Coordinates of N, CA, C and O in Angstrom, one line a residue:
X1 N 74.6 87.3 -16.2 CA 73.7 88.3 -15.6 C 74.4 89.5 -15.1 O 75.7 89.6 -14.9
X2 N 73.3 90.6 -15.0 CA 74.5 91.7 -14.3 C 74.4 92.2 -12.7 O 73.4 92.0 -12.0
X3 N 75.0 92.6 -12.5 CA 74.4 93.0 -11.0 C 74.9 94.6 -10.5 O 75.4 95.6 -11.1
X4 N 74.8 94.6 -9.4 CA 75.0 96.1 -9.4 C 76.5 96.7 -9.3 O 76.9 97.9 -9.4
X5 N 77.3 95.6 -8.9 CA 79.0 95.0 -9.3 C 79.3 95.1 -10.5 O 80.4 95.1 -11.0
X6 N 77.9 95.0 -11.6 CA 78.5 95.1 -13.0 C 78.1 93.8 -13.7 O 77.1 93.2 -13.4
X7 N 79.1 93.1 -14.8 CA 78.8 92.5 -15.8 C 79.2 91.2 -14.8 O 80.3 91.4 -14.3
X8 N 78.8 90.0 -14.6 CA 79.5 89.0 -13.9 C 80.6 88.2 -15.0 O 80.6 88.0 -16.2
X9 N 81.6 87.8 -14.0 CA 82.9 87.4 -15.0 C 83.3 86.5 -14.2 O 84.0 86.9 -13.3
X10 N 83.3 85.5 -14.1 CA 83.8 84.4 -13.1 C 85.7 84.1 -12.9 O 86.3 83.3 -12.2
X11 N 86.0 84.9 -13.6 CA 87.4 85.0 -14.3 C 87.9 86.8 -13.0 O 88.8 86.8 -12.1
X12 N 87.2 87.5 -13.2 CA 87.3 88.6 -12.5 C 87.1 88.8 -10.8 O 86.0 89.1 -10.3
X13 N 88.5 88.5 -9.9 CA 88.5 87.8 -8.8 C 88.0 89.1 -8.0 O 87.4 88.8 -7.0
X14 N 88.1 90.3 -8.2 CA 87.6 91.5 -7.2 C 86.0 91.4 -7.0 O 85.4 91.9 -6.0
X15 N 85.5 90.7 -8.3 CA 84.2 90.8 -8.3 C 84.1 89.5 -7.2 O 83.8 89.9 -6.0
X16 N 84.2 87.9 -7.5 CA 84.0 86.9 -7.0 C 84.2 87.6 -5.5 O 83.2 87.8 -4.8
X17 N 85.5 87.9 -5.2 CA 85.9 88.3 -4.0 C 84.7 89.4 -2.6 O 84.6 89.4 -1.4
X18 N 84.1 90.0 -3.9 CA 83.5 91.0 -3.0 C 82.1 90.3 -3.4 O 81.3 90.8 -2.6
X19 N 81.4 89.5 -4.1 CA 80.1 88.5 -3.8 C 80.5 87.6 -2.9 O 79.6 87.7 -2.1
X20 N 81.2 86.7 -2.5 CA 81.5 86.4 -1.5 C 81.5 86.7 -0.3 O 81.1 86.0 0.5
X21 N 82.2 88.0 -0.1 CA 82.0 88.5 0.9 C 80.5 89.4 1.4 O 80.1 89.6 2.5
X22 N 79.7 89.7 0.3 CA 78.3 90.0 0.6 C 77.3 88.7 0.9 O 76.4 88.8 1.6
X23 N 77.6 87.7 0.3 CA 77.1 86.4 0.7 C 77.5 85.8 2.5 O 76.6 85.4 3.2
X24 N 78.9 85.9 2.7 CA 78.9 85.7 4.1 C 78.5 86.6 4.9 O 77.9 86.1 5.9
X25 N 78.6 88.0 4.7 CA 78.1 89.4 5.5 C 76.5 89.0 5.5 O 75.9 89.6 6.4
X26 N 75.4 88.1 4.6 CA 74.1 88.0 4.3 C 74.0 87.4 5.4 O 73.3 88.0 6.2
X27 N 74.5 86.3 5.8 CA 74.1 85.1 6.0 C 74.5 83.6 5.6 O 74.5 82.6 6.4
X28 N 74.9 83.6 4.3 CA 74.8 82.6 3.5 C 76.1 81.1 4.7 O 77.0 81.4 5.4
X29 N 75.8 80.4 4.5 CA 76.2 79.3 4.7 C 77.5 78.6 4.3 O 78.5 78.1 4.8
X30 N 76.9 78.9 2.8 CA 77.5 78.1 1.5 C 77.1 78.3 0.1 O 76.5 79.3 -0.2
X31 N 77.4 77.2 -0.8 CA 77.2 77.6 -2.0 C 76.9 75.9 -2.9 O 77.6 74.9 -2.9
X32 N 75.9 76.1 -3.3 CA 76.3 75.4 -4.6 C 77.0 75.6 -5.8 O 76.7 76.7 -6.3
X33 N 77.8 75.1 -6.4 CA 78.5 75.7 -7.2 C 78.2 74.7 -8.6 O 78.6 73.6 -8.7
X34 N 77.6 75.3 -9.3 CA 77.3 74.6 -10.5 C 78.4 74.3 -11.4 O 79.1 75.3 -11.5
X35 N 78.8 73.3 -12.1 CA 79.8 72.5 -12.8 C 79.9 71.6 -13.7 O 79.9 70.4 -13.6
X36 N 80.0 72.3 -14.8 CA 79.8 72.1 -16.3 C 80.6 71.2 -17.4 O 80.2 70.3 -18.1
X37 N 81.8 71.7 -17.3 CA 83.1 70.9 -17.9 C 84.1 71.4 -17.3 O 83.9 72.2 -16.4
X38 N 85.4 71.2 -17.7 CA 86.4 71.2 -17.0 C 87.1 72.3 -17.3 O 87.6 73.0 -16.3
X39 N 87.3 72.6 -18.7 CA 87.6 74.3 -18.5 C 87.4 75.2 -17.3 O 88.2 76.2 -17.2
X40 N 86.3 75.1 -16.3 CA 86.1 75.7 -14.9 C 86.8 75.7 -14.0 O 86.8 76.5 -13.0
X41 N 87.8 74.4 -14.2 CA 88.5 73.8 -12.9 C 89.0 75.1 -11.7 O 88.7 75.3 -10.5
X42 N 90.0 76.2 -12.9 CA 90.7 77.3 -12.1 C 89.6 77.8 -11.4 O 89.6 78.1 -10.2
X43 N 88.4 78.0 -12.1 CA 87.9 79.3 -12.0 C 86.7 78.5 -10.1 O 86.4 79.2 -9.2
X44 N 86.5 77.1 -10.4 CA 86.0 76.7 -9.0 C 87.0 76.4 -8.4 O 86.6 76.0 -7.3
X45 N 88.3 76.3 -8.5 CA 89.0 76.3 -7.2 C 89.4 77.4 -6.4 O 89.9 77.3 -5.3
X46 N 89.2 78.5 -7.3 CA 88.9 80.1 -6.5 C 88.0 79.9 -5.7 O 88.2 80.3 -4.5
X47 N 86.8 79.4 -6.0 CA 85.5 79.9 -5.3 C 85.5 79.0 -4.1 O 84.7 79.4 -3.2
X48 N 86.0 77.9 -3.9 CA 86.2 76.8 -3.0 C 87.0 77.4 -1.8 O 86.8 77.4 -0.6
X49 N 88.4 77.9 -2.9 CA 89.4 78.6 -1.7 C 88.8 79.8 -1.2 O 89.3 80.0 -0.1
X50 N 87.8 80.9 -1.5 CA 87.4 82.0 -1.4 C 86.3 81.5 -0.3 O 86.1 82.3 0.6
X51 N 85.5 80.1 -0.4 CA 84.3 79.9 0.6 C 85.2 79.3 1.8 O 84.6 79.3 2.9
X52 N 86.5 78.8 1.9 CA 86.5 78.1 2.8 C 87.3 79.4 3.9 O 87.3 79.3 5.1
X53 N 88.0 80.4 3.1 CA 88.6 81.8 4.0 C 87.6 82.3 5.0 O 87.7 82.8 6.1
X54 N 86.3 81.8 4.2 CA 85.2 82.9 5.0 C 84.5 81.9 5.7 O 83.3 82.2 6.0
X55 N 84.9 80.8 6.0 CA 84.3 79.9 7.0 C 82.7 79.2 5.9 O 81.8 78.6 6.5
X56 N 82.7 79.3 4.7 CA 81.9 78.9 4.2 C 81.8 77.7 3.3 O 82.5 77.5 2.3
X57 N 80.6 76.6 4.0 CA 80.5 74.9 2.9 C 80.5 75.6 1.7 O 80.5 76.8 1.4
X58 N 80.3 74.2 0.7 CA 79.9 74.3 -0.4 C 79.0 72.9 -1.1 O 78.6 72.1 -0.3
X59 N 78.8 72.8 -2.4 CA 78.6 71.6 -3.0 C 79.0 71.6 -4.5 O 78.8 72.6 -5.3
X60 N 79.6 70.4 -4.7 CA 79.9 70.5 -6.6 C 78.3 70.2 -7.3 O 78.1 69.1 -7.6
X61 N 77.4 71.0 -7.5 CA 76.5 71.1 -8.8 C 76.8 70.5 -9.7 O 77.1 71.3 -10.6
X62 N 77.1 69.1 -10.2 CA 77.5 68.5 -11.7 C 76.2 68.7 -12.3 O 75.1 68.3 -12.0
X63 N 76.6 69.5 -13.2 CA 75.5 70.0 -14.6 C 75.6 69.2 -15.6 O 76.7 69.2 -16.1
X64 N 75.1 68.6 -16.0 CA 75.0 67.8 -17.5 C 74.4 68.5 -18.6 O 74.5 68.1 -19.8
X65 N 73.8 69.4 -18.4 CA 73.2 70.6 -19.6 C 74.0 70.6 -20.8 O 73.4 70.2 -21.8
X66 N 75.4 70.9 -20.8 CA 76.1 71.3 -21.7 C 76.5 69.7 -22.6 O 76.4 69.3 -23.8
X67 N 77.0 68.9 -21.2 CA 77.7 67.8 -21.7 C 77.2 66.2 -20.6 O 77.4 65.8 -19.5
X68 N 76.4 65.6 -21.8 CA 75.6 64.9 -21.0 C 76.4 63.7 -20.0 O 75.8 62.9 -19.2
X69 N 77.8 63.7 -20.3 CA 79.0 63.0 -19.6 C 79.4 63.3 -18.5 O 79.7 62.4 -17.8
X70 N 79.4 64.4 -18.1 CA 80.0 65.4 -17.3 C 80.6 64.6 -15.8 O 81.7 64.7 -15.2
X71 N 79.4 63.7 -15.4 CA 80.2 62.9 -14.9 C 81.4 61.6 -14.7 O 82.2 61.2 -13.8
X72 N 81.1 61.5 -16.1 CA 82.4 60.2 -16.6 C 83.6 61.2 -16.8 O 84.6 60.8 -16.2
X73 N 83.8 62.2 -17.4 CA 85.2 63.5 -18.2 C 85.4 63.9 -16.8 O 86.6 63.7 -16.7
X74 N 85.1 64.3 -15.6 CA 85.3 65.5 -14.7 C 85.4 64.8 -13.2 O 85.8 65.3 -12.1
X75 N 84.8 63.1 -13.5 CA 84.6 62.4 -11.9 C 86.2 62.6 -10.9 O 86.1 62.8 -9.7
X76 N 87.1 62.5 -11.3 CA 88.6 63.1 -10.9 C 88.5 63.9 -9.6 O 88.6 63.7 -8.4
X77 N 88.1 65.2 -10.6 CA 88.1 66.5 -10.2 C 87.3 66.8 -8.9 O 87.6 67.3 -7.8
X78 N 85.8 66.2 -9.5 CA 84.4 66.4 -8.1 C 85.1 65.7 -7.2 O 84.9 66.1 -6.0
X79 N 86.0 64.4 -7.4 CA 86.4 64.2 -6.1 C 87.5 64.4 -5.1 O 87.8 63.7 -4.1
X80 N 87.9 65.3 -5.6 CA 88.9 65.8 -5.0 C 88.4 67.2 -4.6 O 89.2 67.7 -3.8
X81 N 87.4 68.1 -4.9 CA 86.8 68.8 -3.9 C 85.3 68.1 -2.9 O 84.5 68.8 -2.4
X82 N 85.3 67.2 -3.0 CA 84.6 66.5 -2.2 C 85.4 65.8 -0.9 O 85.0 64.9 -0.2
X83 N 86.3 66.4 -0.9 CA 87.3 66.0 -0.2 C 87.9 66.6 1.0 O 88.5 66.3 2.0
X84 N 87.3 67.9 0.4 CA 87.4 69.3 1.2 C 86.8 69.6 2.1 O 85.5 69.6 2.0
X85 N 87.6 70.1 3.7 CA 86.8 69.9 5.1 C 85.2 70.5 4.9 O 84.1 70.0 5.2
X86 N 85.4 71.4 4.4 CA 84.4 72.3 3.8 C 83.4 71.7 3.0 O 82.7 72.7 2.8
X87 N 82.8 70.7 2.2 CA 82.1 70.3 1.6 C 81.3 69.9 2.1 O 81.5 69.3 3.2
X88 N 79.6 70.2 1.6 CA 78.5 69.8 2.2 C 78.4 68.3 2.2 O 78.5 67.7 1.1
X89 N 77.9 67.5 4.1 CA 78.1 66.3 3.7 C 76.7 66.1 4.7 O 76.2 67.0 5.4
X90 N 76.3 65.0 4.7 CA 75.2 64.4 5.9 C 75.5 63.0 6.1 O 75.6 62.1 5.3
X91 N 75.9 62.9 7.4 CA 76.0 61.8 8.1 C 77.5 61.6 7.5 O 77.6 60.4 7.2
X92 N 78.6 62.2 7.3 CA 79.9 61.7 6.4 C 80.2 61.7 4.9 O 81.3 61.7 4.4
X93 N 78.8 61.6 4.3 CA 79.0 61.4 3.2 C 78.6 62.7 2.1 O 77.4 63.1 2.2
X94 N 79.5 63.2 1.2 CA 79.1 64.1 0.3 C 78.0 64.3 -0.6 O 77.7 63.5 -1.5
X95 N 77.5 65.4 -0.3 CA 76.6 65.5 -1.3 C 76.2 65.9 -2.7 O 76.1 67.1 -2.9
X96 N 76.0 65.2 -3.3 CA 76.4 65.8 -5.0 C 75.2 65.9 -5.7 O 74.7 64.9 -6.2
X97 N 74.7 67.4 -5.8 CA 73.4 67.5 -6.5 C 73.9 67.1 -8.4 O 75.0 67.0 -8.9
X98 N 73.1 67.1 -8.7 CA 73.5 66.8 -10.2 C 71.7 67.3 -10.9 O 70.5 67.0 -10.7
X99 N 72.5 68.2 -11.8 CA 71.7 69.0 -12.6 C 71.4 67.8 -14.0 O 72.3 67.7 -14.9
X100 N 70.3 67.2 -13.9 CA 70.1 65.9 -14.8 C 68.8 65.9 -15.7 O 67.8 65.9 -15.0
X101 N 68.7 65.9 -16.6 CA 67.6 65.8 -17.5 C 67.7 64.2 -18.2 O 68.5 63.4 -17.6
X102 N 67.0 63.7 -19.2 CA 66.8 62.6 -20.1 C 67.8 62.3 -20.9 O 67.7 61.3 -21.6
X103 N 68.9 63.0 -21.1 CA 70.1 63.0 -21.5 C 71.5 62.8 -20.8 O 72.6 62.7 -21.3
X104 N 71.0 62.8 -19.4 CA 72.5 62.6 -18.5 C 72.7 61.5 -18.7 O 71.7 60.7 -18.9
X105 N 74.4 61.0 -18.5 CA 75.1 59.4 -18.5 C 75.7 59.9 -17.2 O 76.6 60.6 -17.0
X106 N 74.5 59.1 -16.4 CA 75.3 59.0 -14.8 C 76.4 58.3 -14.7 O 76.6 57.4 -15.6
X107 N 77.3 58.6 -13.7 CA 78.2 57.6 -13.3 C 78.8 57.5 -12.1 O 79.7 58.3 -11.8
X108 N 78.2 56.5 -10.9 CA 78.8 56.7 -9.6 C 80.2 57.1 -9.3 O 81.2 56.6 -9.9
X109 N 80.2 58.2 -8.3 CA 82.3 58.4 -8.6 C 82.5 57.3 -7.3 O 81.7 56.6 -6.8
X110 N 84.0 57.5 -7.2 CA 84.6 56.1 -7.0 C 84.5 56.9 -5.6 O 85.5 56.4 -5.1
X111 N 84.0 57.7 -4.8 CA 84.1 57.8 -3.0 C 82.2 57.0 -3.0 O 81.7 56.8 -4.1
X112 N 81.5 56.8 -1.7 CA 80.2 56.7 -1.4 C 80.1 58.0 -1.6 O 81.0 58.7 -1.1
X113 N 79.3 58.6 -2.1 CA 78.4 59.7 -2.2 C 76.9 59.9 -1.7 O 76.5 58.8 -1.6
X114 N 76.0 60.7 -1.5 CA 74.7 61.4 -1.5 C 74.7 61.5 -3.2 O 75.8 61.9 -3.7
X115 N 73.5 61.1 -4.1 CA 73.5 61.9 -5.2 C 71.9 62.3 -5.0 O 71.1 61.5 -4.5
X116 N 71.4 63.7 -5.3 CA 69.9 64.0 -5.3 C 69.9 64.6 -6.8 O 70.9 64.9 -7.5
X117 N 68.7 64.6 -7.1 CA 68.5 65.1 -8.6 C 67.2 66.3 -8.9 O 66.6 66.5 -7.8
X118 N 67.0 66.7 -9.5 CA 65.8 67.5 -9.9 C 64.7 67.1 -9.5 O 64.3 66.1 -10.0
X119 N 63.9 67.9 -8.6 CA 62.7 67.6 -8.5 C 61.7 67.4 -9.2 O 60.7 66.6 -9.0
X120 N 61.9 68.7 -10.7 CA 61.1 68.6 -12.0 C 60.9 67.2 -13.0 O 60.0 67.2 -13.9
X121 N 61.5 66.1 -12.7 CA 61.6 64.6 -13.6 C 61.7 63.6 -12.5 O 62.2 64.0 -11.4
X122 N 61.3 62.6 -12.6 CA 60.7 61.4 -12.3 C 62.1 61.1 -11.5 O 63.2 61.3 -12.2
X123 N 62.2 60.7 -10.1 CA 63.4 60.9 -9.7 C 64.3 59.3 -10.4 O 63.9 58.2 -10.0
X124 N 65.5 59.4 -11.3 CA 66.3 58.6 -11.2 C 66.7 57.5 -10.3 O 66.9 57.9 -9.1
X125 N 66.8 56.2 -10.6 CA 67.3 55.0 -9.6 C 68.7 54.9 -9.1 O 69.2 53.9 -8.6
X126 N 69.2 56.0 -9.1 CA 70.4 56.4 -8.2 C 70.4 57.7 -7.6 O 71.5 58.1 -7.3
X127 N 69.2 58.6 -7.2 CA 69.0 59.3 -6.8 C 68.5 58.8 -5.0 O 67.5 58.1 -4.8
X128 N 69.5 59.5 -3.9 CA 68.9 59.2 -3.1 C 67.9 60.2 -2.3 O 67.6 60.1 -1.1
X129 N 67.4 61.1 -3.2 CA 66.4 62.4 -3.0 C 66.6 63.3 -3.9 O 67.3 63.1 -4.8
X130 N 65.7 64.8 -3.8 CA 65.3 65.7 -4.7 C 65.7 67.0 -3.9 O 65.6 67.4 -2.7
X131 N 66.1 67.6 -5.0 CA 65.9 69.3 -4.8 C 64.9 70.4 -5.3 O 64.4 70.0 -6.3
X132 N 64.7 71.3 -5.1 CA 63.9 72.0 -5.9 C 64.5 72.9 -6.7 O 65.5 73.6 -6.2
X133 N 64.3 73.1 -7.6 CA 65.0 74.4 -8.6 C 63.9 75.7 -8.8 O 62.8 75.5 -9.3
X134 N 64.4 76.9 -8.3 CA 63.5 78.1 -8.6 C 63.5 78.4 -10.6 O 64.3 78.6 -11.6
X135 N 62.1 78.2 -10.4 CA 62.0 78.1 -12.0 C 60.8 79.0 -12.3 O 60.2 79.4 -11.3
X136 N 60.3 79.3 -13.2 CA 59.5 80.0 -14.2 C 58.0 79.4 -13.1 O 57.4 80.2 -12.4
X137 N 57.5 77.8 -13.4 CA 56.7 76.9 -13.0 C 56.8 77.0 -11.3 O 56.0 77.0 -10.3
X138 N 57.9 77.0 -11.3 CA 58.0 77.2 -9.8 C 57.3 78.1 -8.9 O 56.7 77.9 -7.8
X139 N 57.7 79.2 -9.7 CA 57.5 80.8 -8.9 C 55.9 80.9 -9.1 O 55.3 81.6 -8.3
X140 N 55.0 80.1 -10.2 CA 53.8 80.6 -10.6 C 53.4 79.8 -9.3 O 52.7 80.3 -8.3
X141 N 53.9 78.8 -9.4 CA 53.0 77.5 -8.0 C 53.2 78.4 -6.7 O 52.3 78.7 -6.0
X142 N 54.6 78.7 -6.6 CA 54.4 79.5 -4.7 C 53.5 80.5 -4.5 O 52.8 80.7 -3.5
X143 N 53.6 81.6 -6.0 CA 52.7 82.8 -6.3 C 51.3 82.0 -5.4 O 50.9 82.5 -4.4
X144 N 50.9 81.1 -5.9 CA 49.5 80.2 -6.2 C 48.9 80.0 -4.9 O 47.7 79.9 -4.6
X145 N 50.4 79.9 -3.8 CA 50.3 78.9 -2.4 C 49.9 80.6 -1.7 O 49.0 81.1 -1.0
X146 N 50.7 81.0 -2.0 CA 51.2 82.5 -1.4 C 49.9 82.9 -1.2 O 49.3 82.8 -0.1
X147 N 49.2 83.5 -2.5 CA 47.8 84.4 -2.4 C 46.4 83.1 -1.8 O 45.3 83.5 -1.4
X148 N 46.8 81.9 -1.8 CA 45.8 80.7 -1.1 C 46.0 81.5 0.3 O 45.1 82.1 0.9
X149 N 47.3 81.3 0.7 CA 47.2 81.3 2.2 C 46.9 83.2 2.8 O 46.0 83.3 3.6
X150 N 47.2 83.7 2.5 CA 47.1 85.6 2.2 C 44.9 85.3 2.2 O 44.4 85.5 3.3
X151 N 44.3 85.0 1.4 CA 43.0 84.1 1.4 C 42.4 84.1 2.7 O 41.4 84.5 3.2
X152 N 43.4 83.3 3.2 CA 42.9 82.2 4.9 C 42.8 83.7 6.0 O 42.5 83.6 7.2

């Protein structure tokens, strides 16, 4: 996508550097950080070291989009930033959203974890809750709630 910083490049740390710092200057908390395959590794352990400078959590996003494994090739890695003071956790334990459709091969990693899944599919029997994803359907439904209550 582009923004007003220009072409996004996850590779290009002046840019990362200075979304970051407009995200903490916002408000922002933290981040989910979406996580695809492992070729990312460098490029999310910038963004981990870059949230944790600025006093900001995060969460590993395991995406299965690309690679319906993602959690068996990469379980290593998510755990060892799940590790990090900085990691979103509730009650101790980390939380690992996971981007999952009809094609994911879950696989519990070897710490206790939180796993939540998509709210859009039928929640999975290792999911211990849901998130919402801003989507196309999504936006039409709040539009829907929005002009109901605007109505009242």
């Amino acid at each position: 996508y582009s923004s007003y910083l220009g072409a996004y490049d996850i590779s290009d740390e002046t840019t990362i550097d200075t979304q970051l710092d407009l995200m903490a200057a916002s408000g922002l908390d933290g981040l989910w950080i979406d996580y695809q395959m492992s070729t990312w590794d460098d490029h999310v352990d910038r963004l981990v070291a870059g949230l944790k400078t600025r006093g900001m959590g995060f969460a590993i996003m395991v995406d299965s989009a690309t690679f319906p494994d993602v959690m068996i090739t990469t379980a290593a890695k998510v755990v060892n930033w799940t590790q990090e003071p900085h990691y979103y956790r509730h009650q101790g334990l980390p939380i690992v959203p996971i981007w999952n459709n009809n094609e994911t091969i879950f696989s519990p990693l070897p710490v206790n974890a939180i796993y939540i899944s998509r709210i859009e599919l039928v929640p999975p029997e290792w999911a211990s809750d849901t998130y919402t994803w801003v989507s196309d359907t999504y936006l039409e439904r709040l539009g829907t709630v929005w002009r109901w209550l605007a109505a009242d």
